[in-house]
């Protein structure tokens, strides 16, 4: 195990009906609120009215910025930064999924910075301060409700980049599984794929003696897979939705990665699909992760044997380690197919003629990942495997 520091101050307020607790979280502390949300799902569900009523009762001054799109855009962040600066906002309240939360985080750091907020994403500036961000989560997937990260797309040049800092973890996240009932199945299962991917990025490591986090990762993966199958049959199952919701947070608040080297190549490789074609984040990971696994498993076959046996209960009797490892990867692919997530470019109807440029942008002059260091050529090979 490696040395580590772990700090996650986000207050999680979990459970059915927990939106009403927004009142106590805001009371006396925040007065000027920027309510940030997406394309209208919260209006349809009635959540918008519920939140507006709470804020009205508290006599908060409310400014609104809606229209966050999936794979949130820099241009809207600029609007938010301007609004926040001009009106002396003291809390950004993100109501939605990862895109809304990431956009809110970007506004938070932009509002406390004199320069261009994009500087944080290109590495030109380091995050030192942020306006507080609060979250009402409607979509369990990215873990952004308590993660350090924000991922923003700069429409000019299709750059999808991220920045990470403990300073960017939200102050609180309200997590009511009932809010996820209105999610289309396609989104539910894309979110589930994202959650699993966040565990994979940490689980597939060469760090030795990480038993505790290995087993926490395996428990999270098994929980997600089991409850995904329940939701596949019974999308309204609240107990299963609750398990998925808390798994999404655990998968990406960093606790599963303590003391171990993580990877993140697959996320960067998959981000190019969203940057080029607008592919839903979780679906892009369904396309990339199986190909990445097939490409790298020989680097540390024991890890993949452990994955096969401990997560998918693959039997080891009369099989070589390679056969066991490949059976584990194939079990994961079968799972994705069962829940209707694409596992190739062709499944998603995506073009396959931009691999060179996509790989170039992904590696950005360096290499990706740590389980196996990937060059541009490796990334092209992975895209080809995912065709
Ligand atoms: O915009 P509205 O109308 O609200 O609709 C949204 C959106 O169209 C809809 N939706 C959300 N909750 C709903 C709902 N529809 C009905 N009922 C509900 N309860 O779902 C659509 C997708 O939402 P979005 O927020 O885009 O999805 P997700 O949570 O998957 O976020 C994806 C973004 O997060 C980034 C991704 O790259 C992508 O840009 N990520 C952020 C991370 C982080 N900050 O730590 C880590 C992740 O790996 C990821 O990269
Ligand atoms: Zn992700």
PDB file of N, CA, C and O in Angstrom, residues 160-216:
ATOM      1  N   UNK A 160     -12.464  18.294 -24.377  1.00  0.00           N
ATOM      2  CA  UNK A 160     -13.166  17.916 -23.150  1.00  0.00           C
ATOM      3  C   UNK A 160     -12.102  17.638 -22.094  1.00  0.00           C
ATOM      4  O   UNK A 160     -11.386  16.634 -22.153  1.00  0.00           O
ATOM      5  N   UNK A 161     -11.990  18.542 -21.120  1.00  0.00           N
ATOM      6  CA  UNK A 161     -10.895  18.450 -20.147  1.00  0.00           C
ATOM      7  C   UNK A 161     -11.429  18.522 -18.718  1.00  0.00           C
ATOM      8  O   UNK A 161     -12.522  19.018 -18.467  1.00  0.00           O
ATOM      9  N   UNK A 162     -10.586  18.038 -17.794  1.00  0.00           N
ATOM     10  CA  UNK A 162     -11.035  18.025 -16.400  1.00  0.00           C
ATOM     11  C   UNK A 162     -10.046  18.736 -15.490  1.00  0.00           C
ATOM     12  O   UNK A 162      -8.877  18.922 -15.836  1.00  0.00           O
ATOM     13  N   UNK A 163     -10.543  19.125 -14.321  1.00  0.00           N
ATOM     14  CA  UNK A 163      -9.677  19.663 -13.277  1.00  0.00           C
ATOM     15  C   UNK A 163     -10.121  19.017 -11.972  1.00  0.00           C
ATOM     16  O   UNK A 163     -11.305  18.695 -11.810  1.00  0.00           O
ATOM     17  N   UNK A 164      -9.170  18.776 -11.089  1.00  0.00           N
ATOM     18  CA  UNK A 164      -9.482  18.129  -9.811  1.00  0.00           C
ATOM     19  C   UNK A 164      -8.868  18.895  -8.656  1.00  0.00           C
ATOM     20  O   UNK A 164      -7.717  19.319  -8.738  1.00  0.00           O
ATOM     21  N   UNK A 165      -9.659  19.048  -7.595  1.00  0.00           N
ATOM     22  CA  UNK A 165      -9.126  19.661  -6.381  1.00  0.00           C
ATOM     23  C   UNK A 165     -10.082  19.349  -5.232  1.00  0.00           C
ATOM     24  O   UNK A 165     -11.308  19.358  -5.421  1.00  0.00           O
ATOM     25  N   UNK A 166      -9.521  19.112  -4.059  1.00  0.00           N
ATOM     26  CA  UNK A 166     -10.374  18.912  -2.873  1.00  0.00           C
ATOM     27  C   UNK A 166     -11.260  20.123  -2.623  1.00  0.00           C
ATOM     28  O   UNK A 166     -12.354  20.002  -2.069  1.00  0.00           O
ATOM     29  N   UNK A 167     -10.761  21.290  -3.032  1.00  0.00           N
ATOM     30  CA  UNK A 167     -11.516  22.537  -2.835  1.00  0.00           C
ATOM     31  C   UNK A 167     -12.850  22.490  -3.591  1.00  0.00           C
ATOM     32  O   UNK A 167     -13.805  23.171  -3.240  1.00  0.00           O
ATOM     33  N   UNK A 168     -12.899  21.664  -4.623  1.00  0.00           N
ATOM     34  CA  UNK A 168     -14.097  21.632  -5.465  1.00  0.00           C
ATOM     35  C   UNK A 168     -15.145  20.612  -4.993  1.00  0.00           C
ATOM     36  O   UNK A 168     -16.203  20.485  -5.603  1.00  0.00           O
ATOM     37  N   UNK A 169     -14.844  19.897  -3.939  1.00  0.00           N
ATOM     38  CA  UNK A 169     -15.881  18.965  -3.459  1.00  0.00           C
ATOM     39  C   UNK A 169     -17.069  19.786  -2.942  1.00  0.00           C
ATOM     40  O   UNK A 169     -16.873  20.748  -2.189  1.00  0.00           O
ATOM     41  N   UNK A 170     -18.301  19.383  -3.328  1.00  0.00           N
ATOM     42  CA  UNK A 170     -19.470  20.141  -2.856  1.00  0.00           C
ATOM     43  C   UNK A 170     -19.577  20.157  -1.325  1.00  0.00           C
ATOM     44  O   UNK A 170     -19.090  19.254  -0.647  1.00  0.00           O
ATOM     45  N   UNK A 171     -20.237  21.195  -0.819  1.00  0.00           N
ATOM     46  CA  UNK A 171     -20.446  21.312   0.636  1.00  0.00           C
ATOM     47  C   UNK A 171     -21.432  20.249   1.113  1.00  0.00           C
ATOM     48  O   UNK A 171     -21.292  19.700   2.182  1.00  0.00           O
ATOM     49  N   UNK A 172     -22.490  20.052   0.317  1.00  0.00           N
ATOM     50  CA  UNK A 172     -23.474  19.023   0.684  1.00  0.00           C
ATOM     51  C   UNK A 172     -24.074  18.422  -0.581  1.00  0.00           C
ATOM     52  O   UNK A 172     -24.037  19.037  -1.651  1.00  0.00           O
ATOM     53  N   UNK A 173     -24.594  17.210  -0.430  1.00  0.00           N
ATOM     54  CA  UNK A 173     -25.300  16.568  -1.549  1.00  0.00           C
ATOM     55  C   UNK A 173     -26.540  15.873  -0.999  1.00  0.00           C
ATOM     56  O   UNK A 173     -26.446  15.007  -0.126  1.00  0.00           O
ATOM     57  N   UNK A 174     -27.678  16.312  -1.502  1.00  0.00           N
ATOM     58  CA  UNK A 174     -28.942  15.662  -1.137  1.00  0.00           C
ATOM     59  C   UNK A 174     -29.172  14.526  -2.134  1.00  0.00           C
ATOM     60  O   UNK A 174     -29.127  14.741  -3.352  1.00  0.00           O
ATOM     61  N   UNK A 175     -29.373  13.333  -1.601  1.00  0.00           N
ATOM     62  CA  UNK A 175     -29.472  12.156  -2.463  1.00  0.00           C
ATOM     63  C   UNK A 175     -30.751  11.382  -2.140  1.00  0.00           C
ATOM     64  O   UNK A 175     -30.784  10.594  -1.200  1.00  0.00           O
ATOM     65  N   UNK A 176     -31.778  11.654  -2.924  1.00  0.00           N
ATOM     66  CA  UNK A 176     -33.059  10.984  -2.713  1.00  0.00           C
ATOM     67  C   UNK A 176     -33.298  10.035  -3.889  1.00  0.00           C
ATOM     68  O   UNK A 176     -33.516  10.490  -5.027  1.00  0.00           O
ATOM     69  N   UNK A 177     -33.254   8.728  -3.639  1.00  0.00           N
ATOM     70  CA  UNK A 177     -33.417   7.783  -4.749  1.00  0.00           C
ATOM     71  C   UNK A 177     -34.731   7.944  -5.507  1.00  0.00           C
ATOM     72  O   UNK A 177     -34.820   7.602  -6.693  1.00  0.00           O
ATOM     73  N   UNK A 178     -35.751   8.505  -4.844  1.00  0.00           N
ATOM     74  CA  UNK A 178     -37.035   8.722  -5.536  1.00  0.00           C
ATOM     75  C   UNK A 178     -36.868   9.650  -6.740  1.00  0.00           C
ATOM     76  O   UNK A 178     -37.596   9.557  -7.721  1.00  0.00           O
ATOM     77  N   UNK A 179     -35.885  10.568  -6.645  1.00  0.00           N
ATOM     78  CA  UNK A 179     -35.677  11.533  -7.738  1.00  0.00           C
ATOM     79  C   UNK A 179     -35.202  10.849  -9.016  1.00  0.00           C
ATOM     80  O   UNK A 179     -35.241  11.437 -10.090  1.00  0.00           O
ATOM     81  N   UNK A 180     -34.723   9.608  -8.885  1.00  0.00           N
ATOM     82  CA  UNK A 180     -34.178   8.943 -10.073  1.00  0.00           C
ATOM     83  C   UNK A 180     -35.238   8.150 -10.844  1.00  0.00           C
ATOM     84  O   UNK A 180     -34.959   7.577 -11.881  1.00  0.00           O
ATOM     85  N   UNK A 181     -36.455   8.128 -10.311  1.00  0.00           N
ATOM     86  CA  UNK A 181     -37.515   7.334 -10.952  1.00  0.00           C
ATOM     87  C   UNK A 181     -37.862   7.836 -12.349  1.00  0.00           C
ATOM     88  O   UNK A 181     -38.356   7.075 -13.179  1.00  0.00           O
ATOM     89  N   UNK A 182     -37.622   9.116 -12.603  1.00  0.00           N
ATOM     90  CA  UNK A 182     -37.996   9.679 -13.905  1.00  0.00           C
ATOM     91  C   UNK A 182     -36.904   9.489 -14.970  1.00  0.00           C
ATOM     92  O   UNK A 182     -37.081   9.875 -16.115  1.00  0.00           O
ATOM     93  N   UNK A 183     -35.777   8.913 -14.569  1.00  0.00           N
ATOM     94  CA  UNK A 183     -34.684   8.724 -15.541  1.00  0.00           C
ATOM     95  C   UNK A 183     -35.089   7.741 -16.640  1.00  0.00           C
ATOM     96  O   UNK A 183     -35.603   6.654 -16.335  1.00  0.00           O
ATOM     97  N   UNK A 184     -34.818   8.086 -17.904  1.00  0.00           N
ATOM     98  CA  UNK A 184     -35.014   7.082 -18.960  1.00  0.00           C
ATOM     99  C   UNK A 184     -34.055   5.901 -18.722  1.00  0.00           C
ATOM    100  O   UNK A 184     -32.948   6.109 -18.214  1.00  0.00           O
ATOM    101  N   UNK A 185     -34.480   4.693 -19.088  1.00  0.00           N
ATOM    102  CA  UNK A 185     -33.621   3.507 -18.859  1.00  0.00           C
ATOM    103  C   UNK A 185     -32.232   3.694 -19.457  1.00  0.00           C
ATOM    104  O   UNK A 185     -31.228   3.280 -18.876  1.00  0.00           O
ATOM    105  N   UNK A 186     -32.203   4.305 -20.617  1.00  0.00           N
ATOM    106  CA  UNK A 186     -30.910   4.479 -21.299  1.00  0.00           C
ATOM    107  C   UNK A 186     -29.924   5.224 -20.396  1.00  0.00           C
ATOM    108  O   UNK A 186     -28.747   4.881 -20.308  1.00  0.00           O
ATOM    109  N   UNK A 187     -30.441   6.229 -19.688  1.00  0.00           N
ATOM    110  CA  UNK A 187     -29.570   7.000 -18.788  1.00  0.00           C
ATOM    111  C   UNK A 187     -29.232   6.178 -17.543  1.00  0.00           C
ATOM    112  O   UNK A 187     -28.095   6.178 -17.086  1.00  0.00           O
ATOM    113  N   UNK A 188     -30.227   5.500 -16.997  1.00  0.00           N
ATOM    114  CA  UNK A 188     -29.966   4.686 -15.797  1.00  0.00           C
ATOM    115  C   UNK A 188     -28.791   3.746 -16.035  1.00  0.00           C
ATOM    116  O   UNK A 188     -27.870   3.649 -15.220  1.00  0.00           O
ATOM    117  N   UNK A 189     -28.807   3.075 -17.191  1.00  0.00           N
ATOM    118  CA  UNK A 189     -27.774   2.051 -17.413  1.00  0.00           C
ATOM    119  C   UNK A 189     -26.447   2.662 -17.884  1.00  0.00           C
ATOM    120  O   UNK A 189     -25.379   2.086 -17.626  1.00  0.00           O
ATOM    121  N   UNK A 190     -26.525   3.817 -18.507  1.00  0.00           N
ATOM    122  CA  UNK A 190     -25.265   4.530 -18.805  1.00  0.00           C
ATOM    123  C   UNK A 190     -24.616   4.932 -17.480  1.00  0.00           C
ATOM    124  O   UNK A 190     -23.395   4.809 -17.293  1.00  0.00           O
ATOM    125  N   UNK A 191     -25.439   5.394 -16.557  1.00  0.00           N
ATOM    126  CA  UNK A 191     -24.922   5.803 -15.237  1.00  0.00           C
ATOM    127  C   UNK A 191     -24.285   4.624 -14.511  1.00  0.00           C
ATOM    128  O   UNK A 191     -23.213   4.745 -13.911  1.00  0.00           O
ATOM    129  N   UNK A 192     -24.925   3.492 -14.598  1.00  0.00           N
ATOM    130  CA  UNK A 192     -24.404   2.279 -13.938  1.00  0.00           C
ATOM    131  C   UNK A 192     -23.043   1.892 -14.537  1.00  0.00           C
ATOM    132  O   UNK A 192     -22.108   1.516 -13.824  1.00  0.00           O
ATOM    133  N   UNK A 193     -22.920   2.042 -15.843  1.00  0.00           N
ATOM    134  CA  UNK A 193     -21.631   1.731 -16.494  1.00  0.00           C
ATOM    135  C   UNK A 193     -20.548   2.704 -16.024  1.00  0.00           C
ATOM    136  O   UNK A 193     -19.402   2.315 -15.785  1.00  0.00           O
ATOM    137  N   UNK A 194     -20.931   3.954 -15.855  1.00  0.00           N
ATOM    138  CA  UNK A 194     -19.972   4.950 -15.362  1.00  0.00           C
ATOM    139  C   UNK A 194     -19.514   4.591 -13.942  1.00  0.00           C
ATOM    140  O   UNK A 194     -18.320   4.642 -13.619  1.00  0.00           O
ATOM    141  N   UNK A 195     -20.473   4.204 -13.109  1.00  0.00           N
ATOM    142  CA  UNK A 195     -20.141   3.854 -11.719  1.00  0.00           C
ATOM    143  C   UNK A 195     -19.131   2.699 -11.699  1.00  0.00           C
ATOM    144  O   UNK A 195     -18.098   2.755 -11.023  1.00  0.00           O
ATOM    145  N   UNK A 196     -19.426   1.649 -12.476  1.00  0.00           N
ATOM    146  CA  UNK A 196     -18.491   0.516 -12.523  1.00  0.00           C
ATOM    147  C   UNK A 196     -17.125   0.958 -13.026  1.00  0.00           C
ATOM    148  O   UNK A 196     -16.085   0.528 -12.519  1.00  0.00           O
ATOM    149  N   UNK A 197     -17.141   1.851 -14.019  1.00  0.00           N
ATOM    150  CA  UNK A 197     -15.872   2.309 -14.601  1.00  0.00           C
ATOM    151  C   UNK A 197     -15.028   3.048 -13.574  1.00  0.00           C
ATOM    152  O   UNK A 197     -13.798   2.943 -13.588  1.00  0.00           O
ATOM    153  N   UNK A 198     -15.683   3.786 -12.689  1.00  0.00           N
ATOM    154  CA  UNK A 198     -14.921   4.505 -11.653  1.00  0.00           C
ATOM    155  C   UNK A 198     -14.246   3.519 -10.700  1.00  0.00           C
ATOM    156  O   UNK A 198     -13.163   3.784 -10.188  1.00  0.00           O
ATOM    157  N   UNK A 199     -14.894   2.392 -10.489  1.00  0.00           N
ATOM    158  CA  UNK A 199     -14.243   1.369  -9.660  1.00  0.00           C
ATOM    159  C   UNK A 199     -13.087   0.736 -10.443  1.00  0.00           C
ATOM    160  O   UNK A 199     -11.979   0.570  -9.922  1.00  0.00           O
ATOM    161  N   UNK A 200     -13.331   0.413 -11.721  1.00  0.00           N
ATOM    162  CA  UNK A 200     -12.265  -0.204 -12.536  1.00  0.00           C
ATOM    163  C   UNK A 200     -10.997   0.650 -12.545  1.00  0.00           C
ATOM    164  O   UNK A 200      -9.891   0.138 -12.484  1.00  0.00           O
ATOM    165  N   UNK A 201     -11.192   1.965 -12.682  1.00  0.00           N
ATOM    166  CA  UNK A 201     -10.019   2.849 -12.803  1.00  0.00           C
ATOM    167  C   UNK A 201      -9.113   2.713 -11.588  1.00  0.00           C
ATOM    168  O   UNK A 201      -7.927   3.029 -11.627  1.00  0.00           O
ATOM    169  N   UNK A 202      -9.692   2.266 -10.474  1.00  0.00           N
ATOM    170  CA  UNK A 202      -8.905   2.117  -9.237  1.00  0.00           C
ATOM    171  C   UNK A 202      -8.518   0.655  -8.999  1.00  0.00           C
ATOM    172  O   UNK A 202      -7.454   0.359  -8.483  1.00  0.00           O
ATOM    173  N   UNK A 203      -9.430  -0.237  -9.373  1.00  0.00           N
ATOM    174  CA  UNK A 203      -9.226  -1.669  -9.086  1.00  0.00           C
ATOM    175  C   UNK A 203      -8.071  -2.240  -9.914  1.00  0.00           C
ATOM    176  O   UNK A 203      -7.283  -3.038  -9.410  1.00  0.00           O
ATOM    177  N   UNK A 204      -7.991  -1.817 -11.184  1.00  0.00           N
ATOM    178  CA  UNK A 204      -6.932  -2.360 -12.036  1.00  0.00           C
ATOM    179  C   UNK A 204      -5.651  -1.582 -11.796  1.00  0.00           C
ATOM    180  O   UNK A 204      -5.398  -0.535 -12.396  1.00  0.00           O
ATOM    181  N   UNK A 205      -4.865  -2.101 -10.863  1.00  0.00           N
ATOM    182  CA  UNK A 205      -3.663  -1.425 -10.393  1.00  0.00           C
ATOM    183  C   UNK A 205      -2.543  -2.447 -10.261  1.00  0.00           C
ATOM    184  O   UNK A 205      -2.811  -3.652 -10.150  1.00  0.00           O
ATOM    185  N   UNK A 206      -1.337  -1.972 -10.252  1.00  0.00           N
ATOM    186  CA  UNK A 206      -0.213  -2.877  -9.982  1.00  0.00           C
ATOM    187  C   UNK A 206       0.277  -2.731  -8.544  1.00  0.00           C
ATOM    188  O   UNK A 206       1.237  -3.396  -8.150  1.00  0.00           O
ATOM    189  N   UNK A 207      -0.360  -1.850  -7.766  1.00  0.00           N
ATOM    190  CA  UNK A 207       0.042  -1.688  -6.363  1.00  0.00           C
ATOM    191  C   UNK A 207      -0.277  -2.963  -5.590  1.00  0.00           C
ATOM    192  O   UNK A 207      -1.379  -3.508  -5.717  1.00  0.00           O
ATOM    193  N   UNK A 208       0.696  -3.397  -4.813  1.00  0.00           N
ATOM    194  CA  UNK A 208       0.493  -4.654  -4.053  1.00  0.00           C
ATOM    195  C   UNK A 208      -0.019  -4.359  -2.644  1.00  0.00           C
ATOM    196  O   UNK A 208       0.057  -3.241  -2.171  1.00  0.00           O
ATOM    197  N   UNK A 209      -0.536  -5.388  -1.985  1.00  0.00           N
ATOM    198  CA  UNK A 209      -0.981  -5.315  -0.589  1.00  0.00           C
ATOM    199  C   UNK A 209      -2.065  -4.251  -0.382  1.00  0.00           C
ATOM    200  O   UNK A 209      -1.916  -3.335   0.427  1.00  0.00           O
ATOM    201  N   UNK A 210      -3.107  -4.367  -1.171  1.00  0.00           N
ATOM    202  CA  UNK A 210      -4.240  -3.443  -1.039  1.00  0.00           C
ATOM    203  C   UNK A 210      -5.533  -4.262  -0.845  1.00  0.00           C
ATOM    204  O   UNK A 210      -6.538  -4.020  -1.494  1.00  0.00           O
ATOM    205  N   UNK A 211      -5.447  -5.218   0.060  1.00  0.00           N
ATOM    206  CA  UNK A 211      -6.573  -6.133   0.269  1.00  0.00           C
ATOM    207  C   UNK A 211      -7.874  -5.413   0.607  1.00  0.00           C
ATOM    208  O   UNK A 211      -8.924  -5.715   0.066  1.00  0.00           O
ATOM    209  N   UNK A 212      -7.768  -4.471   1.551  1.00  0.00           N
ATOM    210  CA  UNK A 212      -9.002  -3.834   2.008  1.00  0.00           C
ATOM    211  C   UNK A 212      -9.702  -3.127   0.846  1.00  0.00           C
ATOM    212  O   UNK A 212     -10.890  -3.360   0.589  1.00  0.00           O
ATOM    213  N   UNK A 213      -8.960  -2.279   0.119  1.00  0.00           N
ATOM    214  CA  UNK A 213      -9.621  -1.541  -0.963  1.00  0.00           C
ATOM    215  C   UNK A 213     -10.000  -2.471  -2.125  1.00  0.00           C
ATOM    216  O   UNK A 213     -10.992  -2.241  -2.807  1.00  0.00           O
ATOM    217  N   UNK A 214      -9.227  -3.549  -2.334  1.00  0.00           N
ATOM    218  CA  UNK A 214      -9.652  -4.541  -3.339  1.00  0.00           C
ATOM    219  C   UNK A 214     -11.048  -5.056  -3.015  1.00  0.00           C
ATOM    220  O   UNK A 214     -11.927  -5.120  -3.870  1.00  0.00           O
ATOM    221  N   UNK A 215     -11.220  -5.429  -1.749  1.00  0.00           N
ATOM    222  CA  UNK A 215     -12.511  -6.039  -1.391  1.00  0.00           C
ATOM    223  C   UNK A 215     -13.635  -5.008  -1.354  1.00  0.00           C
ATOM    224  O   UNK A 215     -14.780  -5.318  -1.679  1.00  0.00           O
ATOM    225  N   UNK A 216     -13.296  -3.764  -0.984  1.00  0.00           N
ATOM    226  CA  UNK A 216     -14.316  -2.700  -1.058  1.00  0.00           C
ATOM    227  C   UNK A 216     -14.729  -2.489  -2.517  1.00  0.00           C
ATOM    228  O   UNK A 216     -15.910  -2.309  -2.830  1.00  0.00           O
TER     229      UNK A 216
END
